[in-house]
Short mmCIF file of C-alpha atoms in Angstrom, two decimals:
data_model
loop_
_atom_site.label_atom_id
_atom_site.label_comp_id
_atom_site.label_asym_id
_atom_site.label_seq_id
_atom_site.Cartn_x
_atom_site.Cartn_y
_atom_site.Cartn_z
CA MET A 1111 29.08 -6.50 14.92
CA ASP A 1112 28.33 -9.68 12.42
CA ILE A 1113 25.23 -11.52 11.25
CA GLN A 1114 25.57 -13.64 14.16
CA THR A 1115 25.62 -11.38 16.99
CA ARG A 1116 23.83 -8.51 15.78
CA PRO A 1117 20.40 -7.87 17.35
CA ASP A 1118 17.99 -9.81 15.69
CA PRO A 1119 15.43 -8.02 13.35
CA VAL A 1120 12.21 -7.77 15.51
CA ALA A 1121 14.27 -5.68 17.60
CA ARG A 1122 15.76 -3.33 14.83
CA ALA A 1123 12.40 -2.58 13.95
CA ARG A 1124 11.38 -1.51 17.14
CA GLU A 1125 14.80 0.25 17.73
CA LEU A 1126 13.37 2.47 14.48
CA GLY A 1127 10.10 2.66 15.75
CA PRO A 1128 10.89 6.55 17.39
CA PRO A 1129 12.20 8.18 13.92
CA ILE A 1130 9.52 6.26 11.93
CA ILE A 1131 6.68 7.97 13.77
CA ALA A 1132 8.78 11.10 14.02
CA ALA A 1133 8.74 10.54 9.72
CA ALA A 1134 5.21 10.21 9.50
CA ASP A 1135 3.52 12.91 8.67
CA GLU A 1136 6.36 14.12 5.76
CA ILE A 1137 6.31 10.08 4.51
CA GLU A 1138 3.10 10.51 3.95
CA ARG A 1139 3.54 14.62 2.58
CA THR A 1140 6.03 13.71 0.54
CA ARG A 1141 5.39 10.18 -0.80
CA ARG A 1142 9.22 9.61 -0.21
CA ILE A 1143 11.36 8.67 2.74
CA PRO A 1144 13.20 10.97 4.71
CA GLU A 1145 16.95 10.83 3.49
CA ALA A 1146 18.21 10.47 7.44
CA LEU A 1147 15.08 7.80 7.87
CA LEU A 1148 16.46 5.79 4.86
CA GLY A 1149 20.15 5.81 5.79
CA ARG A 1150 18.86 4.21 9.74
CA LEU A 1151 16.53 1.63 7.14
CA HIS A 1152 20.07 0.35 5.86
CA ASP A 1153 22.31 0.25 8.72
CA SER A 1154 19.70 -2.02 10.13
CA ARG A 1155 20.09 -4.04 6.92
CA LEU A 1156 15.59 -4.85 7.40
CA PHE A 1157 16.09 -4.12 3.68
CA ARG A 1158 18.75 -7.36 2.99
CA MET A 1159 16.35 -9.90 5.40
CA LEU A 1160 15.77 -12.76 2.80
CA LEU A 1161 18.60 -11.79 0.75
CA PRO A 1162 21.31 -14.73 0.52
CA ARG A 1163 24.08 -14.69 2.79
CA SER A 1164 26.81 -15.42 -0.20
CA ALA A 1165 24.96 -11.57 -1.97
CA GLY A 1166 25.57 -10.20 1.80
CA GLY A 1167 22.08 -10.86 3.45
CA ASP A 1168 20.96 -12.14 6.32
CA GLU A 1169 18.74 -15.17 5.20
CA THR A 1170 16.23 -14.22 8.05
CA GLU A 1171 13.67 -17.37 8.47
CA PRO A 1172 10.49 -16.41 7.28
CA ALA A 1173 8.91 -16.05 10.47
CA LEU A 1174 10.70 -13.53 11.85
CA TYR A 1175 10.87 -11.90 8.72
CA VAL A 1176 6.85 -11.45 8.84
CA ALA A 1177 7.38 -10.39 12.90
CA ALA A 1178 9.77 -7.75 11.87
CA VAL A 1179 7.69 -6.32 8.67
CA GLU A 1180 4.54 -5.88 11.41
CA GLU A 1181 6.25 -4.73 13.58
CA LEU A 1182 7.29 -1.28 11.17
CA ALA A 1183 3.79 -1.69 9.82
CA ARG A 1184 2.73 -0.62 14.05
CA HIS A 1185 4.53 2.29 12.91
CA ASP A 1186 4.19 2.72 9.07
CA ALA A 1187 2.34 1.10 7.21
CA SER A 1188 4.54 2.81 3.90
CA ILE A 1189 8.42 2.10 5.52
CA ALA A 1190 7.13 -1.22 5.87
CA TRP A 1191 5.46 -1.94 3.02
CA ASN A 1192 9.01 -0.34 1.08
CA ALA A 1193 10.69 -2.82 3.48
CA PHE A 1194 8.97 -6.07 2.37
CA VAL A 1195 9.37 -5.13 -1.38
CA ALA A 1196 12.79 -4.45 -1.11
CA ASN A 1197 13.50 -8.14 0.07
CA SER A 1198 11.07 -9.60 -1.97
CA SER A 1199 13.13 -8.08 -4.83
CA ALA A 1200 16.44 -8.61 -3.27
CA LEU A 1201 15.02 -12.72 -3.93
CA ILE A 1202 15.76 -12.51 -7.62
CA ALA A 1203 19.53 -13.42 -5.63
CA ALA A 1204 18.81 -16.75 -5.28
CA TYR A 1205 18.66 -17.11 -9.15
CA LEU A 1206 21.87 -14.57 -10.60
CA GLU A 1207 25.26 -15.52 -10.41
CA PRO A 1208 27.63 -14.49 -8.10
CA ALA A 1209 29.38 -11.97 -10.72
CA ALA A 1210 25.48 -10.59 -11.07
CA ASN A 1211 24.57 -10.77 -7.21
CA HIS A 1212 28.23 -9.34 -6.60
CA ALA A 1213 27.19 -6.04 -9.25
CA VAL A 1214 24.01 -5.38 -7.94
CA PHE A 1215 24.12 -6.14 -4.07
CA ALA A 1216 27.79 -5.11 -3.25
CA ASP A 1217 26.57 -1.62 -1.88
CA PRO A 1218 25.35 -2.16 1.25
CA ARG A 1219 22.84 0.54 0.35
CA SER A 1220 21.74 -1.51 -3.04
CA THR A 1221 18.02 -2.34 -3.27
CA VAL A 1222 15.88 -3.46 -6.28
CA ALA A 1223 12.39 -1.70 -7.55
CA TRP A 1224 10.25 -3.87 -10.59
CA GLY A 1225 6.58 -3.60 -11.71
CA PRO A 1226 4.18 -6.32 -12.30
CA PRO A 1227 4.51 -7.94 -15.39
CA ASN A 1228 2.30 -6.47 -18.57
CA ALA A 1229 2.35 -6.94 -22.38
CA SER A 1230 5.82 -5.24 -22.94
CA ARG A 1231 8.33 -7.73 -24.22
CA ALA A 1232 12.12 -7.82 -24.92
CA ASN A 1233 13.95 -8.81 -28.30
CA ALA A 1234 16.41 -11.67 -27.85
CA VAL A 1235 19.65 -10.41 -29.40
CA ASP A 1236 23.41 -11.34 -29.30
CA GLY A 1237 24.65 -12.00 -25.10
CA GLY A 1238 20.80 -10.79 -24.17
CA TYR A 1239 17.89 -8.62 -24.67
CA ARG A 1240 16.37 -5.47 -25.80
CA VAL A 1241 13.51 -3.90 -23.58
CA THR A 1242 10.90 -0.95 -23.99
CA GLY A 1243 8.05 -0.77 -21.94
CA ARG A 1244 6.35 0.94 -19.31
CA TRP A 1245 5.82 -0.57 -16.18
CA ASP A 1246 3.61 0.46 -13.20
CA PHE A 1247 3.22 -0.02 -8.93
CA ALA A 1248 7.09 -0.10 -8.67
CA SER A 1249 7.13 0.33 -4.91
CA GLY A 1250 10.38 2.03 -4.11
CA CYS A 1251 11.18 2.72 -6.97
CA ARG A 1252 12.37 6.51 -6.00
CA HIS A 1253 15.29 5.25 -4.10
CA ALA A 1254 16.24 1.74 -5.40
CA SER A 1255 19.91 1.36 -7.60
CA TRP A 1256 18.77 -1.08 -9.56
CA ILE A 1257 15.24 -1.44 -11.20
CA GLY A 1258 13.64 -4.62 -13.06
CA ALA A 1259 11.10 -5.00 -15.85
CA HIS A 1260 9.71 -8.68 -16.01
CA CYS A 1261 8.83 -9.80 -19.96
CA GLN A 1262 8.37 -11.93 -22.09
CA VAL A 1263 10.28 -12.76 -24.58
CA LEU A 1264 10.84 -12.80 -28.57
CA GLU A 1265 13.52 -14.15 -30.46
CA ALA A 1266 15.31 -13.18 -33.16
CA ASP A 1267 12.82 -14.80 -35.52
CA GLY A 1268 9.55 -12.80 -34.09
CA THR A 1269 8.41 -15.81 -31.76
CA PRO A 1270 7.77 -15.98 -28.30
CA ARG A 1271 10.67 -18.14 -26.11
CA LEU A 1272 8.76 -20.67 -24.04
CA ASN A 1273 9.24 -22.53 -21.24
CA ARG A 1274 9.30 -25.75 -20.01
CA PHE A 1275 5.66 -25.47 -19.34
CA GLY A 1276 4.87 -24.65 -23.40
CA ARG A 1277 4.01 -21.03 -22.37
CA PRO A 1278 5.94 -17.77 -22.97
CA THR A 1279 8.59 -17.37 -20.92
CA VAL A 1280 8.28 -14.12 -18.25
CA ARG A 1281 11.37 -12.64 -17.69
CA THR A 1282 13.45 -10.48 -15.49
CA LEU A 1283 15.70 -8.01 -16.48
CA LEU A 1284 18.12 -6.18 -14.26
CA PHE A 1285 19.80 -2.80 -15.07
CA PRO A 1286 20.72 0.23 -13.19
CA ALA A 1287 17.80 2.50 -12.36
CA GLY A 1288 19.58 5.64 -13.92
CA GLU A 1289 18.47 3.90 -17.12
CA ALA A 1290 14.51 4.24 -16.04
CA THR A 1291 12.84 6.96 -15.92
CA LEU A 1292 10.38 7.76 -13.01
CA ILE A 1293 7.27 8.76 -13.87
CA ASP A 1294 5.03 10.04 -10.87
CA THR A 1295 1.65 7.92 -11.13
CA TRP A 1296 1.42 7.77 -7.16
CA GLN A 1297 -1.47 9.60 -5.96
CA THR A 1298 -3.72 7.12 -4.10
CA ILE A 1299 -6.21 7.40 -0.68
CA GLY A 1300 -3.47 5.56 1.40
CA LEU A 1301 0.14 4.00 1.24
CA CYS A 1302 0.80 7.06 -0.21
CA GLY A 1303 5.20 7.07 1.13
CA THR A 1304 5.53 3.49 -0.84
CA ALA A 1305 6.06 6.36 -4.23
CA SER A 1306 4.78 2.92 -5.92
CA ASP A 1307 5.72 5.13 -9.29
CA SER A 1308 5.29 3.92 -13.19
CA TYR A 1309 8.85 4.12 -15.11
CA ARG A 1310 9.83 3.52 -18.50
CA VAL A 1311 12.51 2.38 -20.98
CA ASP A 1312 13.14 2.83 -24.27
CA ASP A 1313 15.71 0.37 -26.29
CA VAL A 1314 18.05 -0.05 -22.97
CA PHE A 1315 20.65 -3.71 -23.72
CA VAL A 1316 20.79 -6.29 -21.15
CA SER A 1317 23.21 -8.71 -20.81
CA GLU A 1318 22.24 -11.70 -19.94
CA ALA A 1319 24.30 -12.39 -16.94
CA PHE A 1320 21.61 -9.64 -15.87
CA SER A 1321 18.74 -11.61 -16.31
CA THR A 1322 17.13 -14.78 -15.26
CA THR A 1323 13.37 -15.84 -14.64
CA ARG A 1324 11.41 -16.47 -10.98
CA GLU A 1325 8.72 -18.45 -12.50
CA ASP A 1326 10.52 -21.59 -11.86
CA PRO A 1327 11.61 -22.27 -8.78
CA THR A 1328 13.76 -25.22 -10.19
CA LEU A 1329 15.99 -23.08 -11.38
CA ARG A 1330 17.26 -20.94 -8.74
CA ARG A 1331 21.19 -21.22 -7.94
CA GLU A 1332 21.29 -20.40 -4.14
CA ARG A 1333 20.94 -23.53 -1.77
CA GLY A 1334 18.95 -23.49 1.59
CA PRO A 1335 15.20 -23.84 3.53
CA LEU A 1336 14.59 -20.09 2.70
CA TYR A 1337 14.71 -20.31 -1.17
CA ALA A 1338 12.71 -22.87 -1.18
CA PHE A 1339 9.67 -21.62 -0.99
CA THR A 1340 9.05 -19.31 -4.58
CA MET A 1341 9.32 -15.67 -4.19
CA GLN A 1342 5.17 -15.53 -4.74
CA GLY A 1343 4.88 -16.83 -1.69
CA LEU A 1344 7.39 -14.93 0.30
CA TYR A 1345 5.60 -11.57 -1.52
CA ALA A 1346 2.77 -13.10 -0.16
CA ALA A 1347 3.65 -13.51 3.21
CA GLY A 1348 4.88 -10.18 3.62
CA VAL A 1349 1.70 -7.97 2.11
CA ALA A 1350 0.36 -10.34 5.30
CA ALA A 1351 2.24 -8.84 7.80
CA VAL A 1352 2.04 -5.22 6.96
CA ALA A 1353 -1.71 -5.90 7.33
CA PHE A 1354 -1.03 -7.95 10.58
CA GLY A 1355 0.93 -4.31 11.70
CA ILE A 1356 -1.40 -1.81 10.94
CA ALA A 1357 -4.81 -3.65 12.57
CA ARG A 1358 -2.48 -4.72 15.71
CA ALA A 1359 -1.98 -0.40 16.04
CA MET A 1360 -5.52 0.14 14.84
CA LEU A 1361 -7.39 -2.67 17.60
CA SER A 1362 -4.60 -0.95 20.36
CA GLU A 1363 -5.85 1.98 19.67
CA PHE A 1364 -9.41 1.08 20.42
CA ILE A 1365 -8.28 -0.84 23.28
CA ALA A 1366 -7.08 2.56 23.82
CA LEU A 1367 -9.69 5.30 22.78
CA ALA A 1368 -12.37 2.47 24.38
CA SER A 1369 -10.95 2.76 28.30
CA ARG A 1370 -11.66 6.33 28.65
CA LYS A 1371 -14.53 6.95 26.19
CA ALA A 1372 -18.05 7.45 28.00
CA PRO A 1373 -20.24 8.76 24.76
CA ARG A 1374 -22.46 11.11 25.91
CA ASN A 1375 -20.90 11.01 29.66
CA LEU A 1376 -22.69 7.22 29.86
CA ALA A 1377 -20.78 4.02 30.81
CA ARG A 1378 -16.78 4.11 29.12
CA LEU A 1379 -16.56 2.34 25.83
CA ALA A 1380 -14.74 -0.27 27.53
CA ASP A 1381 -17.74 -1.44 30.07
CA ASN A 1382 -20.49 -2.15 27.66
CA ALA A 1383 -20.82 -5.62 27.24
CA VAL A 1384 -21.32 -6.03 23.71
CA VAL A 1385 -17.76 -4.02 22.80
CA GLN A 1386 -15.96 -5.61 25.33
CA ALA A 1387 -17.31 -9.56 22.99
CA ASP A 1388 -16.52 -7.95 19.97
CA VAL A 1389 -12.33 -6.73 21.04
CA ALA A 1390 -12.48 -10.30 22.23
CA ARG A 1391 -13.73 -11.71 19.11
CA ALA A 1392 -10.68 -9.43 16.97
CA GLU A 1393 -8.23 -10.55 18.93
CA ALA A 1394 -9.02 -14.11 18.17
CA ARG A 1395 -9.17 -13.18 14.49
CA LEU A 1396 -6.14 -11.90 14.27
CA GLY A 1397 -4.12 -13.78 16.38
CA SER A 1398 -5.56 -17.32 14.73
CA ALA A 1399 -4.36 -15.88 11.68
CA ARG A 1400 -1.55 -14.93 12.90
CA ALA A 1401 -0.53 -18.39 14.69
CA TYR A 1402 -2.25 -20.13 11.38
CA LEU A 1403 0.52 -17.96 9.05
CA ILE A 1404 3.81 -18.62 10.92
CA GLU A 1405 3.14 -21.71 11.96
CA THR A 1406 2.49 -22.64 8.39
CA LEU A 1407 5.82 -20.90 7.82
CA THR A 1408 7.83 -22.47 10.44
CA THR A 1409 6.68 -26.23 9.40
CA ILE A 1410 7.55 -25.85 6.00
CA HIS A 1411 10.39 -24.15 6.44
CA ALA A 1412 12.03 -26.47 9.03
CA HIS A 1413 11.57 -29.79 6.38
CA ALA A 1414 12.43 -27.71 3.18
CA ASP A 1415 15.47 -29.19 1.37
CA GLU A 1416 18.52 -27.48 0.64
CA VAL A 1417 17.53 -27.39 -3.27
CA ALA A 1418 14.44 -29.05 -4.13
CA PRO A 1419 11.78 -26.29 -4.16
CA ILE A 1420 8.74 -26.98 -1.54
CA GLU A 1421 5.74 -29.07 -2.90
CA VAL A 1422 2.66 -27.77 -4.85
CA ALA A 1423 0.82 -28.72 -1.28
CA ASP A 1424 2.95 -26.63 0.87
CA ARG A 1425 2.94 -23.31 -1.52
CA ALA A 1426 -0.95 -24.49 -1.70
CA ARG A 1427 -0.75 -23.57 1.87
CA VAL A 1428 1.33 -20.65 2.17
CA ARG A 1429 -1.07 -18.53 -0.04
CA LEU A 1430 -4.15 -19.63 2.10
CA ALA A 1431 -2.55 -18.72 5.58
CA CYS A 1432 -1.63 -15.09 3.47
CA THR A 1433 -5.18 -14.47 2.17
CA ASN A 1434 -7.21 -15.65 5.20
CA ALA A 1435 -3.79 -12.77 6.92
CA ILE A 1436 -4.16 -10.12 5.11
CA GLN A 1437 -8.18 -11.06 5.23
CA GLY A 1438 -8.73 -11.26 8.30
CA ALA A 1439 -6.08 -8.11 9.78
CA VAL A 1440 -8.70 -5.71 7.12
CA GLU A 1441 -11.58 -7.05 9.42
CA VAL A 1442 -10.05 -6.14 12.67
CA ALA A 1443 -9.19 -3.17 11.34
CA ASP A 1444 -12.60 -2.03 10.21
CA PHE A 1445 -13.87 -2.87 13.44
CA ALA A 1446 -11.42 -0.68 15.01
CA TYR A 1447 -12.48 1.94 12.64
CA LYS A 1448 -16.33 1.91 13.14
CA GLY A 1449 -15.69 1.05 17.32
CA ALA A 1450 -13.99 4.27 17.50
CA GLY A 1451 -17.01 6.27 15.66
CA VAL A 1452 -16.50 9.99 15.08
CA ASP A 1453 -12.70 10.22 16.59
CA ALA A 1454 -11.44 7.22 13.94
CA ILE A 1455 -12.74 10.25 10.52
CA PHE A 1456 -10.83 13.17 11.45
CA PRO A 1457 -6.50 13.74 9.71
CA GLY A 1458 -4.09 12.94 12.29
CA SER A 1459 -6.11 10.19 14.36
CA PRO A 1460 -5.02 6.71 15.44
CA PHE A 1461 -7.56 5.00 12.66
CA GLU A 1462 -7.45 7.84 9.68
CA ARG A 1463 -4.13 7.06 7.60
CA ARG A 1464 -4.18 3.24 8.96
CA PHE A 1465 -7.57 2.41 7.92
CA ARG A 1466 -6.49 4.26 4.27
CA ASP A 1467 -3.02 2.18 3.93
CA ILE A 1468 -4.79 -1.26 4.70
CA HIS A 1469 -7.91 -0.32 2.66
CA THR A 1470 -5.32 0.49 0.23
CA LEU A 1471 -3.71 -2.89 0.83
CA SER A 1472 -6.48 -4.56 0.29
CA GLN A 1473 -6.32 -3.91 -3.24
CA GLN A 1474 -3.65 -5.75 -4.27
CA ILE A 1475 -3.76 -9.05 -5.83
CA GLN A 1476 -2.50 -10.78 -3.19
CA ALA A 1477 -5.95 -9.99 -0.77
CA ARG A 1478 -8.47 -11.77 -3.30
CA ASN A 1479 -10.77 -13.99 -3.20
CA ALA A 1480 -9.53 -15.89 -6.20
CA HIS A 1481 -6.77 -17.88 -4.42
CA PHE A 1482 -9.36 -19.41 -1.79
CA GLU A 1483 -10.53 -21.05 -4.91
CA GLN A 1484 -7.61 -22.46 -6.32
CA VAL A 1485 -6.30 -23.65 -3.19
CA GLY A 1486 -9.89 -25.18 -2.77
CA GLN A 1487 -8.96 -26.75 -6.07
CA ILE A 1488 -6.10 -28.55 -5.25
CA LEU A 1489 -7.48 -29.91 -1.29
CA PHE A 1490 -9.67 -31.28 -3.64
CA GLY A 1491 -6.86 -33.48 -5.84
CA ALA A 1492 -6.37 -31.08 -8.96
CA SER A 1493 -2.92 -31.09 -9.81
CA PRO A 1494 -2.06 -27.72 -11.76
CA GLU A 1495 0.76 -27.31 -14.65
CA VAL A 1496 1.67 -24.08 -12.35
CA PHE A 1497 1.17 -23.40 -8.55
CA LEU A 1498 2.89 -20.02 -7.53
#
């Protein structure tokens, strides 16, 4: 079945709902995706939505991508998180040469994992780089085929390599997963199944062909409106999609609970005027945040250039819509959890794990209030050198 006749990614995500739910307890307990379910995720191509067609991907438009990740998150947040991270990492293909993309992505089960940049450095040598260091928060590293390292580069004379903005450049180096030593560090209150462990490498050589930089969207090799978005912007959209799915599931579960729960054998929660109004407000908060993000992504995608990256103003719009979406979803999830009362506090309830998951998500950098400040500066006419 080719890409044109394959069911849309939202339908594929929905079909996986029952097996994801069946595996949820195992995912939580083992902090891993069961092999059978992992195989179905690969077969569904939900790890390849943002991968360029030239590299064997589906090049899904951003709004449809968000809807697919959201659908996964309704069933299990860790699965959705791994899916969005695999897609976010696959965006690096837009910056690599075709031969490198073939080596990395030719296997249909291949995914890339990495941790955020830190103080680690790579030394420039003939033909590439040598890198030693440790990185954390590498979601999906336990099933990844390739690992990446984001690090500044030191030239042969020890001076830092600078980018076109006059700042130390951050380069992404890719190498087979077997070159890295994984470290079991992911012991958290939520999103347990993401296996966002740490890893280290010791004096690994990475050839120039398997390195690039994601910090400058003008350097991308892949044409098309999807890749006019920055990698950071689409990453934030993925986080928002996971938050939407969790919050939507919790609100639906609260409505179902309120329809049958009668505290102290009095009237049902659903018959209480305050509860009715609060549910309506929660629905409006979640729905408006989602509509704003979808409209933003759809509009920008429609007018994006095939070659030039989207403008700073549009990058700011994406950032604003994503931050608003994440914080709005957290607010709705909190309402559902609190409204459920003691029914929410027991392990295995429809609320407990999702509450832990969304509050682990809320600590991620994409949810921070500082994004509003930066976007506000741009709305007041500031022109930052870099806005991602």
